[in-house]
Amino acid sequence: METIPLNSPDKEFIREVQERSGQNVLSCYQCGNCTAGCPYNFAYDLSVSRVMRLVQLGQREAVLKSHSIWLCATCQSCTTRCPNSIDVAKIMDVLRHMAREAGYATERNVKAFGDAFLESVEKHGRVYELGVTASYIRKTGRFWTDVDLAPAMLPKNKLSIKPHEVRGKEHVSAIFKRFRERDTAKENS
Amino acid sequence: MSISVGYYPGCSGSGTSVEYDKSTRAVCKKLGIELNEIDDWSCCGSTPAHTVDHTLSAALSARNLVLAAKQGQEEVVTPCPSCLANLRTASRKIEDENYRPKVEALLDEPCDEAASVASTLQLIVERVGMDAIKKAVVKPLKDLNVACYYGCIMNRPPELMQFDDPENPMAMDDIMEACGATVLPFPLKVECCGAAAGMPKKDIVTELSGRLLDVAESLNTEIIVTACPLCQMNLDLRQGQVNRANGTRYDIPVVYFTQLLGLALGLSAEEVGLSKLVVDPTPRLRFAGVL
Ligand code: SF4
Ligand code: SF4
C-alpha cells in the first residue's frame, strides 16, 4: 500500500466536498461499517472508510487519484448502514465529479463506458446499445470484450439494431448543451 | 378496483429486458391496473449521468416527470430500480425550492408540475395486495423452490425509497408465496451483482454474481426471481461468463417476478416472454406443473 503524507491538509478540498455533497464528512468516526458492507472492497485500492478519512485529512490528490471512486457502483450499502447517517455513496459520486473535472480518470474504461452511454442519450434521447458498444470500442481501442455474449443475445433480439429515436430528442440534447455551457460559465466565474 | 397510472418503461425495456416490460404490462392488465405509457419519454440518464453531475441527472429524469404531469398523470410507475432511483431523486430535487431553479435552468422549462414515482412492484404490493393476488391465482407455483433477489437499490437508501425493508425486503417473497411457491431464505437478497461493471470491468461481475449463484445453488434454488434488468442480465446472460471465469457449472434460470406471477395468473409462456431468457426455465416449470 502506498504511504500517504498527512501534512498540509487541503482545507479547500474538505470544504468543497462538504458543500457539493451536502454531507458532514467530519462526523465520520471510522467505525468501518461502510467498508464492511462494500461489495467492491475486494477491487478497491482505498477502502471506502479510508476514502472518508483521507477526505477529513484534506488529501485531495490521494482521493481524486484513487481507483475506488471510479469502481463504486452506487449500491447504497454504505449510505444505508452508516451510523452517522452520512450519505457516503453521494460523497463517492461527488469525488468522481471532482476527479473528472481535475482531468483524472484512473479507470479509463469505466469513464469511457459512461461517456459512450451519455453520448448515445444525447444523440437519440434513449440509449442505443449497439451504438454505445461501438463507441466504447472506439474510445478504449478494445474489441468488444463481451463478444462471447453475441450468440446468446442475437437470436433473442436483445440487441436492437436500430436506435430508439425520441421525437423530443432535440430537447434532450439541449439539456446536455446547457449543462456544458453552465460548466464553462462555472469555470470562468 | 381500477387503478390508472403513468408508465415509464425505461430504455432496457425495449432492449435487454423486453420480457420484463412485456410481462409487466400483461400482469398489470390482468390485475386491473391501467398503465399509460408516457408519450415520448426519454432516458433517465441511468448510472452514468449521476456520476457526471447531479443536476444533469435530475434534468434528464425531470423531463419525463414533467411530461407525465402534462399528460395528466400524477403518478408514474417504473419496473426498473435504477430508473426508479433516478426519477425519485429528481422528484425530490424538484420539491426542494432551492434546487428546483438549477433543474429548470437545464430543462429550460418550469418544473412545478411533476408526477410522483413508485416501482411497479410497490404498486402491486400496496395497491393490489396479497389477498387479491391469491384469489386471482389459477396455476399455483407449487413444487417450485424460488429465491428472491432484490438487488442493491430497489429499497436503498431507505430514506429515498420509502418502501419495504432495506436489509430484508419481503415484497417479492410475499408475492411468490401468494402464488403458491416455496420461498427460500436467500441471505444475499440485497447484495450487489456487479451492476454496470459488466462491460468495463467484467471480473467484478463474475466475482459478485458468482457469489450470488453460489449461495443460490447451495440452497437448492430452482429459479432465481428478480425485479431488476441489470441483475437479471448479470445472472442470466452472463451466467456462462461466470461459469467460465470461476470453473463452475451453474444452470439456474433467472426470471422476472412478473413472469412467474403472470404464469400463476394464467398467462401463457409467450405472453410473459419466457423464450427471451438465456438459461431456459421451461424444464423446471414443466416439472413443477406450471407449464
Ligand atoms: S460507516 Fe459512516 S461513520 Fe462509519 S466509517 Fe463509514 S462513513 Fe465513517
Ligand atoms: S455505494 Fe460504492 S462505496 Fe458504498 S458500499 Fe456500494 S460500492 Fe461501496
XYZ file of C-alpha atoms and ligand atoms in Angstrom:
496
model
C 0.000 0.000 0.000
C 1.209 3.478 -0.828
C 2.073 5.703 2.128
C 0.293 8.999 2.200
C 1.974 12.010 3.804
C -0.516 13.593 6.161
C 0.981 17.048 6.438
C -0.616 20.139 4.921
C -4.336 19.339 4.782
C -6.068 20.958 1.819
C -8.856 22.754 3.677
C -10.434 23.987 0.474
C -10.835 20.377 -0.657
C -12.626 19.421 2.568
C -14.921 22.423 2.231
C -15.713 21.669 -1.395
C -16.590 18.016 -0.751
C -18.850 19.027 2.135
C -20.565 21.703 0.133
C -21.102 19.710 -3.041
C -22.354 16.612 -1.230
C -24.280 18.404 1.495
C -22.725 15.915 3.940
C -20.741 16.467 7.087
C -17.642 14.347 6.446
C -16.199 15.353 9.797
C -18.838 13.319 11.623
C -17.325 10.057 10.339
C -15.708 8.278 13.291
C -14.145 5.464 11.288
C -16.323 2.621 12.534
C -15.725 0.796 9.245
C -19.353 -0.192 8.666
C -19.271 1.182 5.155
C -16.186 -0.830 4.273
C -17.547 -3.989 5.884
C -20.607 -3.915 3.636
C -18.963 -2.652 0.458
C -19.216 -5.380 -2.189
C -16.451 -3.736 -4.219
C -13.909 -3.649 -1.419
C -12.012 -6.565 -2.959
C -11.331 -4.476 -6.056
C -10.636 -1.138 -4.313
C -7.228 0.438 -3.810
C -8.608 2.555 -0.937
C -11.430 1.170 1.178
C -14.430 3.479 1.397
C -13.832 4.321 5.090
C -10.235 5.168 4.184
C -11.513 7.467 1.460
C -13.649 9.162 4.122
C -10.643 9.522 6.425
C -8.480 10.970 3.672
C -11.196 13.493 2.828
C -11.244 14.534 6.505
C -7.482 14.951 6.301
C -7.730 17.068 3.169
C -5.732 14.702 0.965
C -7.028 15.859 -2.413
C -4.571 14.063 -4.687
C -4.720 10.722 -2.890
C -8.505 10.718 -3.007
C -9.097 12.024 -6.515
C -6.470 9.711 -7.979
C -7.854 6.590 -6.323
C -9.391 3.821 -8.375
C -12.125 3.190 -5.820
C -14.126 6.270 -6.694
C -14.471 5.008 -10.273
C -15.337 1.455 -9.291
C -18.063 2.331 -6.776
C -21.382 1.094 -8.149
C -23.583 3.349 -6.009
C -25.053 0.237 -4.392
C -26.051 2.338 -1.355
C -24.863 -0.221 1.182
C -22.553 2.309 2.863
C -25.208 5.025 2.947
C -27.801 2.609 4.338
C -25.518 1.351 7.108
C -23.621 4.443 8.260
C -24.476 5.034 11.943
C -23.942 8.744 11.462
C -26.385 8.982 8.551
C -23.710 10.145 6.178
C -24.689 9.672 2.532
C -21.365 8.018 1.743
C -22.388 6.925 -1.762
C -23.175 10.543 -2.580
C -19.719 11.563 -1.424
C -18.207 8.893 -3.712
C -20.283 10.349 -6.554
C -19.106 13.893 -5.810
C -15.492 12.743 -5.639
C -15.900 11.233 -9.076
C -17.288 14.518 -10.379
C -14.269 16.314 -8.942
C -11.835 13.760 -10.351
C -13.395 14.207 -13.794
C -13.113 17.976 -13.562
C -9.477 17.677 -12.476
C -8.826 15.529 -15.544
C -8.148 12.324 -13.615
C -9.602 9.033 -14.712
C -7.738 6.192 -13.087
C -10.237 3.713 -14.514
C -10.267 4.726 -18.163
C -12.664 2.030 -19.257
C -15.250 2.921 -16.675
C -15.122 6.552 -17.756
C -15.226 5.585 -21.447
C -18.288 3.440 -20.892
C -20.138 6.228 -19.086
C -19.176 8.722 -21.789
C -20.293 6.415 -24.584
C -23.604 5.856 -22.820
C -24.316 9.548 -22.362
C -23.328 10.401 -25.934
C -25.938 7.940 -27.071
C -28.602 9.545 -24.889
C -27.587 12.998 -26.089
C -27.914 11.944 -29.699
C -31.030 9.780 -29.683
C -32.841 10.630 -26.453
C -32.634 6.997 -25.391
C -29.814 4.510 -25.083
C -28.883 2.658 -28.223
C -26.977 -0.412 -27.061
C -25.069 -1.204 -30.254
C -24.115 2.461 -30.596
C -22.792 2.510 -27.038
C -20.799 -0.626 -27.710
C -19.285 0.708 -30.933
C -18.378 3.998 -29.344
C -16.901 2.247 -26.294
C -14.676 0.161 -28.567
C -13.599 3.304 -30.381
C -12.700 5.093 -27.136
C -10.829 2.254 -25.490
C -9.335 0.576 -28.529
C -10.514 -2.696 -27.025
C -12.523 -5.060 -29.115
C -15.922 -5.863 -27.631
C -14.954 -7.941 -24.578
C -18.457 -9.340 -24.446
C -18.322 -10.809 -27.906
C -18.948 -14.221 -26.340
C -22.428 -12.989 -25.420
C -23.464 -12.411 -29.016
C -24.594 -15.996 -29.695
C -26.895 -15.791 -26.664
C -28.195 -12.318 -27.399
C -28.682 -12.096 -31.139
C -31.236 -14.890 -31.608
C -33.295 -13.389 -28.758
C -33.392 -9.986 -30.461
C -31.996 -8.468 -27.310
C -29.765 -6.053 -29.129
C -31.734 -3.594 -31.139
C -30.108 -2.909 -34.488
C -31.733 0.478 -34.836
C -31.526 3.387 -32.387
C -34.680 4.221 -30.443
C -35.291 7.795 -31.516
C -37.325 10.107 -29.355
C -39.365 12.833 -31.049
C -38.153 15.301 -28.462
C -34.523 14.313 -28.892
C -33.595 17.949 -29.552
C -34.970 18.761 -26.124
C -32.729 16.095 -24.607
C -29.620 17.224 -26.473
C -30.368 20.807 -25.439
C -30.201 19.685 -21.785
C -26.670 18.453 -22.417
C -25.757 21.629 -24.284
C -26.973 23.863 -21.459
C -25.127 21.643 -18.986
C -21.840 22.179 -20.825
C -22.444 25.911 -21.098
C -23.194 26.018 -17.404
C -19.940 24.226 -16.676
C -17.869 26.643 -18.733
C -19.627 29.505 -17.005
C -18.733 27.966 -13.642
C -15.101 27.638 -14.638
C -14.926 31.235 -15.789
C -16.574 32.660 -12.696
C -60.840 -1.862 -8.345
C -59.474 0.313 -11.039
C -56.004 1.785 -10.954
C -54.667 4.022 -13.681
C -51.109 5.344 -13.613
C -48.394 6.708 -15.904
C -45.831 4.165 -17.078
C -42.101 4.698 -17.613
C -40.678 1.518 -19.220
C -37.006 2.622 -19.259
C -34.509 2.012 -22.051
C -33.694 -1.596 -21.205
C -37.396 -2.390 -21.614
C -37.006 -2.072 -25.367
C -33.649 -3.882 -25.463
C -32.101 -6.241 -22.962
C -35.208 -6.646 -20.800
C -38.079 -6.748 -23.300
C -39.548 -9.683 -21.396
C -39.735 -7.623 -18.186
C -41.641 -4.875 -19.960
C -43.898 -7.343 -21.713
C -44.727 -9.381 -18.594
C -45.205 -6.224 -16.511
C -47.776 -4.907 -18.966
C -49.553 -8.264 -19.150
C -49.635 -8.776 -15.374
C -50.891 -5.266 -14.700
C -53.655 -5.706 -17.240
C -54.644 -8.957 -15.583
C -54.700 -7.289 -12.164
C -56.836 -4.400 -13.355
C -54.069 -1.798 -13.479
C -54.084 0.517 -16.461
C -50.547 1.539 -17.472
C -50.426 4.670 -19.601
C -47.008 4.881 -21.223
C -45.564 8.399 -21.042
C -45.619 9.638 -24.592
C -42.139 10.450 -25.906
C -40.298 9.515 -22.700
C -36.521 9.750 -22.814
C -33.635 8.123 -20.940
C -33.370 8.953 -17.205
C -29.570 9.091 -17.520
C -29.097 5.803 -15.667
C -25.865 5.496 -13.650
C -23.548 7.428 -15.978
C -25.469 10.712 -15.609
C -25.280 10.941 -11.834
C -21.602 10.043 -11.882
C -21.029 13.089 -14.076
C -23.312 15.650 -12.438
C -26.318 15.558 -10.137
C -28.216 18.372 -11.808
C -27.723 16.892 -15.264
C -29.086 13.609 -13.953
C -32.047 15.344 -12.329
C -32.884 17.277 -15.508
C -32.818 14.161 -17.713
C -35.207 12.443 -15.308
C -37.326 15.533 -14.703
C -38.125 15.829 -18.402
C -40.154 12.640 -18.027
C -41.897 13.615 -14.808
C -42.956 16.927 -16.303
C -44.140 15.194 -19.497
C -46.203 12.771 -17.443
C -47.811 15.560 -15.447
C -48.647 17.419 -18.667
C -50.297 14.266 -19.922
C -52.465 14.208 -16.821
C -50.585 11.517 -14.880
C -49.967 12.433 -11.264
C -48.289 9.147 -10.559
C -45.665 7.292 -12.567
C -44.513 3.713 -12.065
C -41.440 2.032 -13.492
C -40.298 -1.594 -13.344
C -36.579 -0.685 -13.270
C -34.948 0.102 -9.890
C -32.248 2.218 -11.499
C -34.820 4.395 -13.308
C -36.778 4.464 -10.050
C -33.806 5.805 -8.092
C -33.133 8.492 -10.688
C -36.748 9.552 -11.065
C -37.276 9.686 -7.299
C -34.092 11.657 -6.747
C -35.178 14.108 -9.437
C -38.622 14.417 -7.931
C -37.068 15.230 -4.582
C -34.799 17.868 -6.120
C -37.787 19.450 -7.798
C -39.621 19.642 -4.475
C -36.657 21.499 -2.997
C -37.260 25.153 -3.786
C -33.569 25.953 -3.609
C -32.648 23.206 -6.035
C -35.542 23.446 -8.493
C -34.157 26.507 -10.363
C -30.982 24.575 -11.211
C -33.037 21.790 -12.780
C -35.254 24.288 -14.579
C -32.193 26.053 -15.971
C -31.048 22.870 -17.741
C -34.529 21.792 -18.759
C -35.474 25.295 -19.881
C -38.950 24.679 -18.562
C -40.819 25.170 -15.287
C -40.833 22.043 -13.101
C -43.544 22.884 -10.612
C -45.775 20.178 -12.014
C -44.043 16.821 -11.681
C -45.552 13.393 -11.180
C -44.686 11.237 -8.152
C -42.867 7.935 -8.631
C -43.074 4.329 -7.428
C -41.983 0.932 -8.703
C -44.478 -1.441 -10.300
C -43.515 -3.855 -7.519
C -44.630 -1.370 -4.879
C -47.823 -0.643 -6.796
C -48.720 -4.334 -6.942
C -47.920 -4.952 -3.277
C -49.588 -1.880 -1.865
C -52.491 -1.258 -4.175
C -53.433 -4.743 -5.333
C -52.380 -6.681 -2.251
C -51.735 -10.317 -1.458
C -55.351 -11.307 -0.873
C -56.372 -10.192 -4.340
C -53.375 -11.973 -5.854
C -54.188 -15.211 -4.012
C -57.707 -15.019 -5.330
C -56.533 -14.427 -8.887
C -54.065 -17.345 -8.971
C -55.252 -20.075 -11.318
C -51.970 -22.004 -11.681
C -50.275 -22.234 -8.291
C -46.473 -22.405 -8.388
C -46.432 -25.363 -6.069
C -43.381 -27.632 -6.054
C -41.196 -24.714 -7.037
C -38.289 -23.544 -4.844
C -37.534 -19.922 -5.559
C -35.017 -17.424 -4.197
C -35.980 -13.776 -4.472
C -33.139 -11.435 -5.308
C -33.869 -7.716 -4.991
C -30.502 -6.261 -5.905
C -28.966 -3.305 -4.166
C -31.097 -0.297 -4.984
C -34.741 -1.371 -5.075
C -35.063 -0.477 -1.390
C -31.984 1.607 -0.669
C -31.297 4.113 0.591
C -34.469 3.676 2.682
C -34.872 7.358 3.216
C -35.264 7.849 -0.566
C -37.099 4.650 -1.494
C -39.605 4.557 1.369
C -40.663 1.016 0.616
C -40.090 -2.365 2.219
C -37.117 -3.286 4.416
C -33.685 -2.113 3.214
C -31.849 -5.172 4.573
C -34.514 -7.866 4.311
C -37.139 -6.859 1.771
C -40.166 -9.144 1.505
C -42.294 -7.753 -1.351
C -41.330 -10.385 -3.936
C -41.172 -13.144 -1.305
C -44.766 -12.339 -0.388
C -45.922 -12.283 -3.995
C -44.246 -15.609 -4.743
C -45.755 -17.120 -1.627
C -49.178 -15.823 -2.606
C -48.635 -17.609 -5.916
C -48.004 -20.856 -4.048
C -44.213 -21.123 -4.445
C -41.816 -22.200 -1.703
C -39.655 -19.188 -0.945
C -36.119 -19.933 0.255
C -34.438 -17.621 2.761
C -31.869 -16.023 0.457
C -29.271 -14.225 2.576
C -27.806 -12.174 -0.298
C -31.100 -10.519 -1.234
C -29.686 -7.002 -1.393
C -26.043 -7.693 -2.254
C -24.767 -6.116 -5.466
C -24.433 -8.281 -8.613
C -21.745 -6.110 -10.187
C -24.192 -3.643 -11.694
C -22.985 -1.813 -14.780
C -19.392 -3.072 -14.426
C -20.142 -5.788 -16.996
C -18.579 -4.143 -19.991
C -15.712 -2.144 -18.449
C -14.757 -4.486 -15.568
C -16.001 -7.967 -16.218
C -14.003 -9.576 -13.378
C -16.092 -7.630 -10.865
C -19.308 -9.086 -12.239
C -18.003 -12.635 -12.392
C -16.891 -12.328 -8.759
C -20.070 -10.746 -7.358
C -22.634 -12.554 -9.493
C -20.634 -15.745 -8.921
C -21.176 -15.357 -5.182
C -24.920 -14.939 -5.660
C -25.210 -18.004 -7.874
C -23.055 -19.959 -5.434
C -25.327 -19.291 -2.488
C -28.468 -19.836 -4.568
C -27.108 -23.215 -5.685
C -26.269 -24.208 -2.103
C -29.902 -23.559 -1.134
C -31.169 -25.812 -3.918
C -32.776 -22.885 -5.646
C -34.666 -23.948 -8.734
C -35.347 -20.472 -10.017
C -33.991 -17.049 -9.052
C -36.622 -14.306 -9.129
C -35.544 -10.718 -9.856
C -37.020 -7.259 -10.322
C -34.050 -5.513 -11.935
C -32.945 -5.630 -15.589
C -29.274 -5.287 -14.692
C -29.399 -8.021 -12.024
C -31.251 -10.300 -14.405
C -28.732 -9.704 -17.181
C -25.703 -10.290 -14.955
C -27.105 -13.500 -13.517
C -28.716 -14.921 -16.659
C -26.952 -13.664 -19.782
C -23.583 -13.603 -18.014
C -24.036 -16.928 -16.203
C -21.866 -18.566 -18.876
C -19.121 -15.972 -18.343
C -19.343 -16.543 -14.594
C -19.018 -20.286 -15.132
C -16.032 -19.866 -17.433
C -14.278 -17.460 -15.060
C -14.904 -19.459 -11.896
C -14.851 -23.010 -13.219
C -18.455 -23.590 -12.145
C -21.373 -25.198 -13.956
C -24.427 -23.361 -12.772
C -27.579 -23.715 -14.760
C -30.102 -21.729 -12.728
C -32.899 -19.889 -14.550
C -33.252 -16.221 -13.576
C -36.721 -14.825 -14.235
C -38.545 -11.581 -13.546
C -41.125 -11.754 -10.764
C -43.719 -10.579 -13.258
C -43.054 -13.637 -15.421
C -43.783 -16.133 -12.644
C -46.655 -14.060 -11.297
C -48.062 -13.905 -14.824
C -47.903 -17.682 -15.258
C -49.631 -18.143 -11.898
C -52.341 -15.757 -13.055
C -52.907 -17.900 -16.110
C -50.882 -16.051 -18.740
C -49.081 -18.152 -21.332
C -45.314 -18.625 -21.648
C -45.491 -16.480 -24.772
C -47.398 -13.684 -23.024
C -44.704 -13.359 -20.341
C -41.808 -13.638 -22.818
C -40.206 -16.786 -21.385
C -38.324 -17.517 -24.617
C -36.222 -14.368 -24.156
C -34.380 -15.850 -21.187
C -30.952 -17.334 -21.779
C -30.997 -20.110 -19.171
C -34.173 -21.919 -20.150
C -36.652 -22.193 -17.255
C -39.168 -24.370 -19.108
C -37.878 -27.817 -17.985
C -38.222 -26.856 -14.318
C -41.534 -25.123 -14.825
C -42.872 -28.117 -16.701
C -41.650 -30.468 -13.995
C -43.436 -28.337 -11.392
C -46.592 -28.470 -13.461
C -46.677 -24.744 -14.095
C -46.329 -25.066 -17.861
S -19.995 3.901 8.205
Fe -20.072 6.131 8.375
S -19.066 6.611 10.294
Fe -18.536 4.512 9.841
S -16.578 4.677 8.756
Fe -18.163 4.680 7.200
S -18.633 6.831 6.821
Fe -17.487 6.714 8.745
S -22.027 2.687 -2.752
Fe -19.950 2.367 -3.518
S -18.631 2.670 -1.743
Fe -20.701 2.421 -0.969
S -20.829 0.269 -0.486
Fe -21.617 0.493 -2.561
S -19.879 0.175 -3.924
Fe -19.056 0.503 -1.828
